[in-house]
Coordinates of C-alpha atoms and ligand atoms in Angstrom, one line a residue:
X15 CA 43.1 46.1 -154.9
X16 CA 44.5 43.1 -156.9
X17 CA 42.8 42.5 -160.2
X18 CA 42.4 38.8 -159.6
X19 CA 40.7 39.5 -156.2
X20 CA 38.6 42.4 -157.4
X21 CA 35.1 42.3 -156.1
X22 CA 32.0 41.9 -158.3
X23 CA 30.0 45.0 -157.4
X24 CA 26.8 43.2 -158.0
X25 CA 27.8 40.7 -155.3
X26 CA 26.7 41.1 -151.7
X27 CA 30.1 41.1 -150.1
X28 CA 28.7 41.9 -146.6
X29 CA 28.3 38.1 -146.2
X30 CA 32.1 37.8 -146.1
X31 CA 32.2 40.1 -143.1
X32 CA 29.4 38.4 -141.1
X33 CA 30.9 37.0 -137.9
X34 CA 29.6 33.9 -136.3
X35 CA 29.4 33.4 -132.6
X36 CA 31.8 31.5 -130.4
X37 CA 31.4 30.9 -126.7
X38 CA 34.2 31.4 -124.1
X39 CA 34.4 28.1 -122.2
X40 CA 37.5 28.8 -120.1
X41 CA 39.8 31.7 -119.3
X42 CA 43.3 31.6 -117.8
X43 CA 45.6 34.5 -116.9
X44 CA 49.1 33.8 -118.3
X45 CA 50.8 37.1 -117.2
X46 CA 49.9 40.6 -116.2
X47 CA 49.3 41.5 -119.8
X48 CA 48.1 38.2 -121.3
X49 CA 45.0 36.0 -120.9
X50 CA 44.3 32.8 -122.8
X51 CA 40.7 32.1 -123.8
X52 CA 39.4 28.7 -124.8
X53 CA 36.5 29.0 -127.2
X54 CA 34.0 26.8 -129.0
X55 CA 31.8 27.7 -132.0
X56 CA 28.2 28.3 -130.9
X57 CA 27.2 25.9 -133.7
X58 CA 29.2 23.1 -132.0
X59 CA 31.0 22.4 -135.2
X60 CA 34.8 22.1 -135.2
X61 CA 36.9 24.9 -136.5
X62 CA 39.7 23.6 -138.7
X63 CA 42.8 25.7 -138.7
X64 CA 46.5 25.5 -139.4
X65 CA 49.2 26.6 -136.9
X66 CA 50.1 30.2 -137.8
X67 CA 46.6 31.1 -139.1
X68 CA 44.5 33.7 -137.4
X69 CA 40.8 34.6 -136.6
X70 CA 39.2 38.0 -136.9
X71 CA 37.7 38.5 -133.4
X72 CA 35.0 41.0 -132.7
X73 CA 33.0 42.4 -129.8
X74 CA 30.1 44.8 -130.5
X75 CA 31.1 48.3 -129.7
X76 CA 34.8 47.5 -129.4
X77 CA 35.8 46.5 -132.9
X78 CA 37.6 43.6 -134.6
X79 CA 41.2 42.5 -134.6
X80 CA 43.3 39.5 -135.8
X81 CA 44.4 37.1 -133.2
X82 CA 46.5 33.9 -133.9
X83 CA 45.5 30.5 -132.8
X84 CA 47.7 29.3 -129.9
X85 CA 46.2 25.8 -129.8
X86 CA 47.1 22.9 -132.1
X87 CA 44.5 21.7 -134.6
X88 CA 45.2 18.2 -133.3
X89 CA 43.2 19.2 -130.2
X90 CA 39.9 19.8 -132.0
X91 CA 37.1 20.1 -129.5
X92 CA 37.9 23.8 -128.8
X93 CA 40.5 26.4 -129.8
X94 CA 42.6 28.8 -127.8
X95 CA 43.6 32.4 -128.3
X96 CA 46.1 34.3 -126.2
X97 CA 45.4 38.1 -126.0
X98 CA 47.6 41.0 -124.9
X99 CA 45.7 43.9 -123.4
X100 CA 46.9 46.7 -125.6
X101 CA 43.8 48.6 -126.7
X102 CA 40.1 48.9 -127.0
X103 CA 39.1 45.4 -128.1
X104 CA 41.8 43.4 -126.3
X105 CA 41.2 45.1 -123.0
X106 CA 37.5 44.3 -123.3
X107 CA 38.4 40.7 -124.2
X108 CA 40.3 40.5 -120.9
X109 CA 37.0 41.1 -119.1
X110 CA 35.3 38.2 -120.8
X111 CA 34.1 35.3 -118.7
X112 CA 33.1 31.7 -119.4
X113 CA 29.7 31.7 -121.0
X114 CA 30.2 35.1 -122.8
X115 CA 30.2 35.2 -126.6
X116 CA 32.5 36.8 -129.2
X117 CA 32.2 37.2 -133.0
X118 CA 34.7 35.2 -135.1
X119 CA 35.6 35.2 -138.8
X120 CA 38.1 32.8 -140.3
X121 CA 40.4 30.9 -140.0
X122 CA 42.3 33.2 -142.4
X123 CA 45.8 33.4 -143.9
X124 CA 48.7 31.1 -144.7
X125 CA 50.1 29.5 -141.6
X126 CA 53.3 27.3 -141.3
X127 CA 53.6 25.0 -144.3
X128 CA 53.1 21.7 -142.4
X129 CA 53.5 19.5 -145.6
X130 CA 57.0 21.1 -146.1
X131 CA 57.9 20.7 -142.4
X132 CA 57.1 17.0 -142.3
X133 CA 60.2 14.9 -142.1
X134 CA 62.4 17.9 -141.3
X135 CA 64.0 19.2 -138.2
X136 CA 61.8 21.9 -136.7
X137 CA 63.6 24.9 -135.1
X138 CA 61.2 27.4 -133.5
X139 CA 62.4 30.8 -132.3
X140 CA 60.0 32.8 -130.2
X141 CA 60.3 36.2 -128.7
X142 CA 57.7 37.5 -126.2
X143 CA 54.1 36.8 -127.2
X144 CA 55.4 35.3 -130.4
X145 CA 55.3 32.0 -128.5
X146 CA 51.5 32.1 -128.9
X147 CA 51.3 31.2 -132.6
X148 CA 54.3 28.9 -132.2
X149 CA 52.7 27.0 -129.4
X150 CA 50.1 25.8 -132.0
X151 CA 52.9 24.5 -134.2
X152 CA 54.9 23.0 -131.3
X153 CA 52.0 21.1 -129.9
X154 CA 51.1 19.9 -133.4
X155 CA 54.6 18.5 -133.6
X156 CA 54.2 17.0 -130.1
X157 CA 51.0 15.2 -131.1
X158 CA 52.4 13.9 -134.4
X159 CA 55.9 13.4 -133.1
X160 CA 56.9 10.6 -135.5
X161 CA 56.3 12.7 -138.5
X162 CA 59.0 15.3 -137.7
X163 CA 62.7 15.2 -137.0
X164 CA 64.3 17.2 -134.2
X165 CA 62.2 19.7 -132.3
X166 CA 64.2 22.6 -131.0
X167 CA 62.7 25.6 -129.3
X168 CA 64.5 28.8 -128.4
X169 CA 62.3 31.1 -126.4
X170 CA 63.2 34.5 -125.0
X171 CA 60.9 36.6 -122.7
X172 CA 61.7 40.0 -121.2
X173 CA 61.3 38.9 -117.6
X174 CA 60.5 35.6 -115.9
X175 CA 57.0 37.0 -114.9
X176 CA 56.3 37.6 -118.7
X177 CA 57.0 34.0 -119.7
X178 CA 53.8 32.5 -121.3
X179 CA 52.4 29.0 -121.1
X180 CA 54.6 28.0 -118.1
X181 CA 53.0 24.5 -118.0
X182 CA 53.8 23.9 -121.6
X183 CA 57.3 25.2 -121.2
X184 CA 57.9 22.7 -118.4
X185 CA 56.3 19.8 -120.3
X186 CA 58.4 20.5 -123.4
X187 CA 61.5 20.8 -121.3
X188 CA 60.8 17.5 -119.7
X189 CA 60.5 15.6 -123.0
X190 CA 63.5 13.7 -124.2
X191 CA 62.5 14.3 -127.8
X192 CA 62.4 18.1 -127.5
X193 CA 65.4 20.4 -127.1
X194 CA 64.5 23.6 -125.3
X195 CA 66.6 26.7 -124.7
X196 CA 64.8 29.3 -122.6
X197 CA 66.2 32.7 -121.7
X198 CA 65.0 36.1 -120.2
X199 CA 66.4 39.6 -120.8
X200 CA 66.2 40.5 -117.1
X201 CA 66.5 37.9 -114.4
X202 CA 64.8 38.2 -111.0
X203 CA 65.7 36.5 -107.7
X204 CA 64.1 33.2 -108.5
X205 CA 65.4 32.8 -112.0
X206 CA 68.2 30.3 -112.4
X207 CA 68.1 29.9 -116.2
X208 CA 69.8 31.8 -119.0
X209 CA 70.0 35.6 -119.2
X210 CA 70.2 37.5 -122.5
X211 CA 68.4 37.8 -125.7
X212 CA 67.2 34.7 -127.7
X213 CA 69.9 35.1 -130.4
X214 CA 72.6 34.3 -127.9
X215 CA 71.6 30.7 -127.2
X216 CA 70.6 30.4 -130.8
X217 CA 74.2 31.4 -131.8
X218 CA 76.1 29.6 -129.1
X219 CA 74.2 26.4 -128.3
X220 CA 72.1 25.3 -131.2
X221 CA 73.8 23.0 -133.7
X222 CA 71.8 22.1 -136.7
X223 CA 72.0 20.3 -140.0
X224 CA 71.1 23.3 -142.2
X225 CA 70.0 21.0 -145.1
X226 CA 67.3 19.4 -143.0
X227 CA 66.1 22.2 -140.8
X228 CA 63.3 24.7 -141.2
X229 CA 63.2 27.7 -138.8
X230 CA 59.9 29.2 -137.8
X231 CA 60.4 32.6 -136.2
X232 CA 57.7 34.8 -134.4
X233 CA 58.5 37.8 -132.2
X234 CA 59.0 41.5 -132.3
X235 CA 60.2 42.8 -135.7
X236 CA 63.5 44.0 -134.3
X237 CA 64.4 40.4 -133.5
X238 CA 64.0 39.2 -137.1
X239 CA 67.1 40.9 -138.5
X240 CA 69.4 39.3 -135.9
X241 CA 67.8 35.9 -136.0
X242 CA 68.1 35.9 -139.8
X243 CA 71.8 36.7 -139.5
X244 CA 72.4 33.8 -137.1
X245 CA 70.5 31.3 -139.2
X246 CA 72.2 32.3 -142.4
X247 CA 75.6 32.1 -140.5
X248 CA 74.6 28.5 -139.6
X249 CA 74.3 27.7 -143.3
X250 CA 70.5 27.8 -143.6
X251 CA 68.9 28.6 -147.0
X252 CA 66.7 31.7 -147.0
X253 CA 63.8 29.6 -148.3
X254 CA 63.9 27.5 -145.1
X255 CA 63.4 30.5 -142.8
X256 CA 59.8 31.4 -142.0
X257 CA 58.7 34.7 -140.4
X258 CA 55.2 35.6 -139.2
X259 CA 54.5 39.3 -139.8
X260 CA 52.1 41.7 -138.1
X261 CA 50.3 44.5 -139.7
X262 CA 47.1 46.4 -139.0
X263 CA 44.3 44.4 -140.7
X264 CA 40.8 45.5 -141.6
X265 CA 39.1 42.8 -143.7
X266 CA 41.6 40.1 -142.9
X267 CA 40.9 38.3 -146.2
X268 CA 42.5 40.1 -149.1
X269 CA 39.7 42.5 -149.9
X270 CA 40.6 46.0 -148.6
X271 CA 44.4 46.3 -149.2
X272 CA 44.9 47.7 -145.6
X273 CA 47.7 45.3 -144.8
X274 CA 49.5 45.7 -148.2
X275 CA 53.2 45.3 -148.3
X276 CA 54.2 46.1 -151.9
X277 CA 52.5 43.4 -153.9
X278 CA 51.8 41.2 -150.9
X279 CA 48.7 41.2 -148.7
X280 CA 49.9 40.2 -145.3
X281 CA 46.5 38.8 -144.3
X282 CA 46.2 36.6 -147.3
X283 CA 49.7 35.8 -148.6
X284 CA 50.8 35.5 -145.0
X285 CA 51.0 36.1 -142.1
X286 CA 53.7 33.4 -142.4
X287 CA 56.2 34.2 -145.1
X288 CA 59.4 32.6 -146.3
X289 CA 62.4 34.9 -145.9
X290 CA 62.9 34.8 -149.7
X291 CA 59.5 36.4 -150.1
X292 CA 60.5 39.4 -147.9
X293 CA 64.0 40.1 -149.3
X294 CA 63.9 43.5 -151.1
X295 CA 60.7 44.5 -149.4
X296 CA 62.3 46.9 -146.9
X297 CA 59.2 47.6 -145.0
X298 CA 58.6 43.9 -144.3
X299 CA 61.0 43.5 -141.4
X300 CA 64.3 44.9 -140.9
X301 CA 65.6 42.3 -143.2
X302 CA 69.3 41.5 -143.0
X303 CA 71.0 41.1 -146.3
X304 CA 74.5 39.7 -146.9
X305 CA 75.5 43.2 -148.3
X306 CA 75.1 44.6 -144.8
X307 CA 78.2 42.8 -143.7
X308 CA 80.2 44.6 -146.4
X309 CA 79.0 48.1 -145.4
Ligands
FAD427 C1 48.2 38.1 -138.0 C2 48.2 38.7 -136.7 C3 48.1 37.9 -135.5 C4 48.0 38.5 -134.3 N1 47.9 37.7 -133.2 C5 47.8 38.2 -132.0 C6 47.7 37.4 -130.8 O1 47.7 36.1 -130.9 N2 47.5 37.9 -129.6 C7 47.5 39.3 -129.5 O2 47.4 39.8 -128.4 N3 47.6 40.1 -130.6 C8 47.7 39.6 -131.8 N4 47.8 40.4 -132.9 C9 47.8 41.9 -132.7 C10 46.4 42.4 -132.5 O3 45.6 42.2 -133.6 C11 46.5 44.0 -132.2 O4 47.2 44.2 -131.1 C12 45.1 44.6 -132.2 O5 45.3 46.0 -132.7 C13 44.5 44.7 -130.8 O6 43.3 45.4 -131.0 P1 42.8 46.5 -129.9 O7 41.5 47.1 -130.4 O8 42.8 45.9 -128.5 O9 44.0 47.5 -129.9 P2 44.0 48.9 -130.7 O10 43.0 49.9 -130.1 O11 44.0 48.6 -132.2 O12 45.5 49.4 -130.3 C14 46.6 48.6 -130.3 C15 47.9 49.4 -130.4 O13 48.0 49.9 -131.7 C16 48.0 51.3 -131.6 N5 47.2 51.8 -132.8 C17 45.9 52.0 -132.8 N6 45.5 52.4 -134.1 C18 46.6 52.5 -134.8 C19 46.9 52.8 -136.2 N7 46.0 53.2 -137.0 N8 48.2 52.7 -136.6 C20 49.2 52.3 -135.8 N9 49.0 52.0 -134.5 C21 47.7 52.1 -134.0 C22 47.4 51.7 -130.3 O14 48.0 52.9 -129.8 C23 47.9 50.5 -129.4 O15 49.2 50.7 -129.0 C24 47.9 39.9 -134.1 C25 48.0 40.7 -135.3 C26 48.1 40.1 -136.5 C27 48.2 41.0 -137.7
FES428 S1 43.5 43.1 -147.6 FE1 42.2 43.8 -146.0 S2 43.4 43.4 -144.2 FE2 44.6 42.5 -145.8

């Protein structure tokens, strides 16, 4: 445990772990694996969050896990979470219905640095369910459009049926002030768009001014190495590339060390990190370094 964060043993720290209740007010199936839940705090108070932050969600008897916000904080009367059915808790969350309650703790973590993004071109690169936390950022930019430069979204899904937020994808695509590049790894009969991984349109079709662009990247870890290489090849500075990391969390708030990555606590120092913070931390992601080219 970090010295600065060490716990006073006389303090009752259980209060930090006490969840509050939130009510499910709507549920929408996004794909075979994914549902989106719209929730409201039982207290009726608003929950203020930043895009890229997460909540610790719990269901008695099933456990607790971190889930990112997928709604923008500009839409404040409720908040949305997108959940993949992968295990104990998430499968139980798929069975929730409007009117049911979950436990929540948070918001926690460092999200996308909105103050630094203001005035800059926003390049979002999403792979698979990585679109969920980025949707929060993209709709934030949509709602505060004048505060940002270009908005470019590159989104890759495995199959057309696994594409998330299809209504949002269509709305963003229809906007003249958004540039969207969607692709799938495997097309089906009805798919007329791009085929191939997201790094292909990123490499071949996205032209940026690297001095005024910040890239926000969320997807499977294997994607990060290749995306970093493409962005650096376009002349971007390492400090302007943001990655959101996933680790197994317990406390979610810098107390237990479960998510530790060298000297970083992913739950508290992240989950959104600048690429510069991750270089040299080989476990962080499969980080590409310029030396790789020479090997
Ligand atoms: C910051 C952050 C944000 C996230 N946001 C989202 C989100 O928006 N949506 C979403 O769907 N998910 C999100 N996740 C992932 C989610 O928290 C996990 O998938 C969580 O484990 C689901 O809990 P579960 O009980 O359903 O699954 P679990 O029962 O925990 O199982 C999930 C998977 O992990 C494996 N597993 C179980 N225990 C271990 C272990 N000790 N070590 C390694 N593998 C293990 C299981 O075999 C299974 O494949 C996020 C994670 C982080 C860190
Ligand atoms: S320190 Fe407990 S999960 Fe990060």
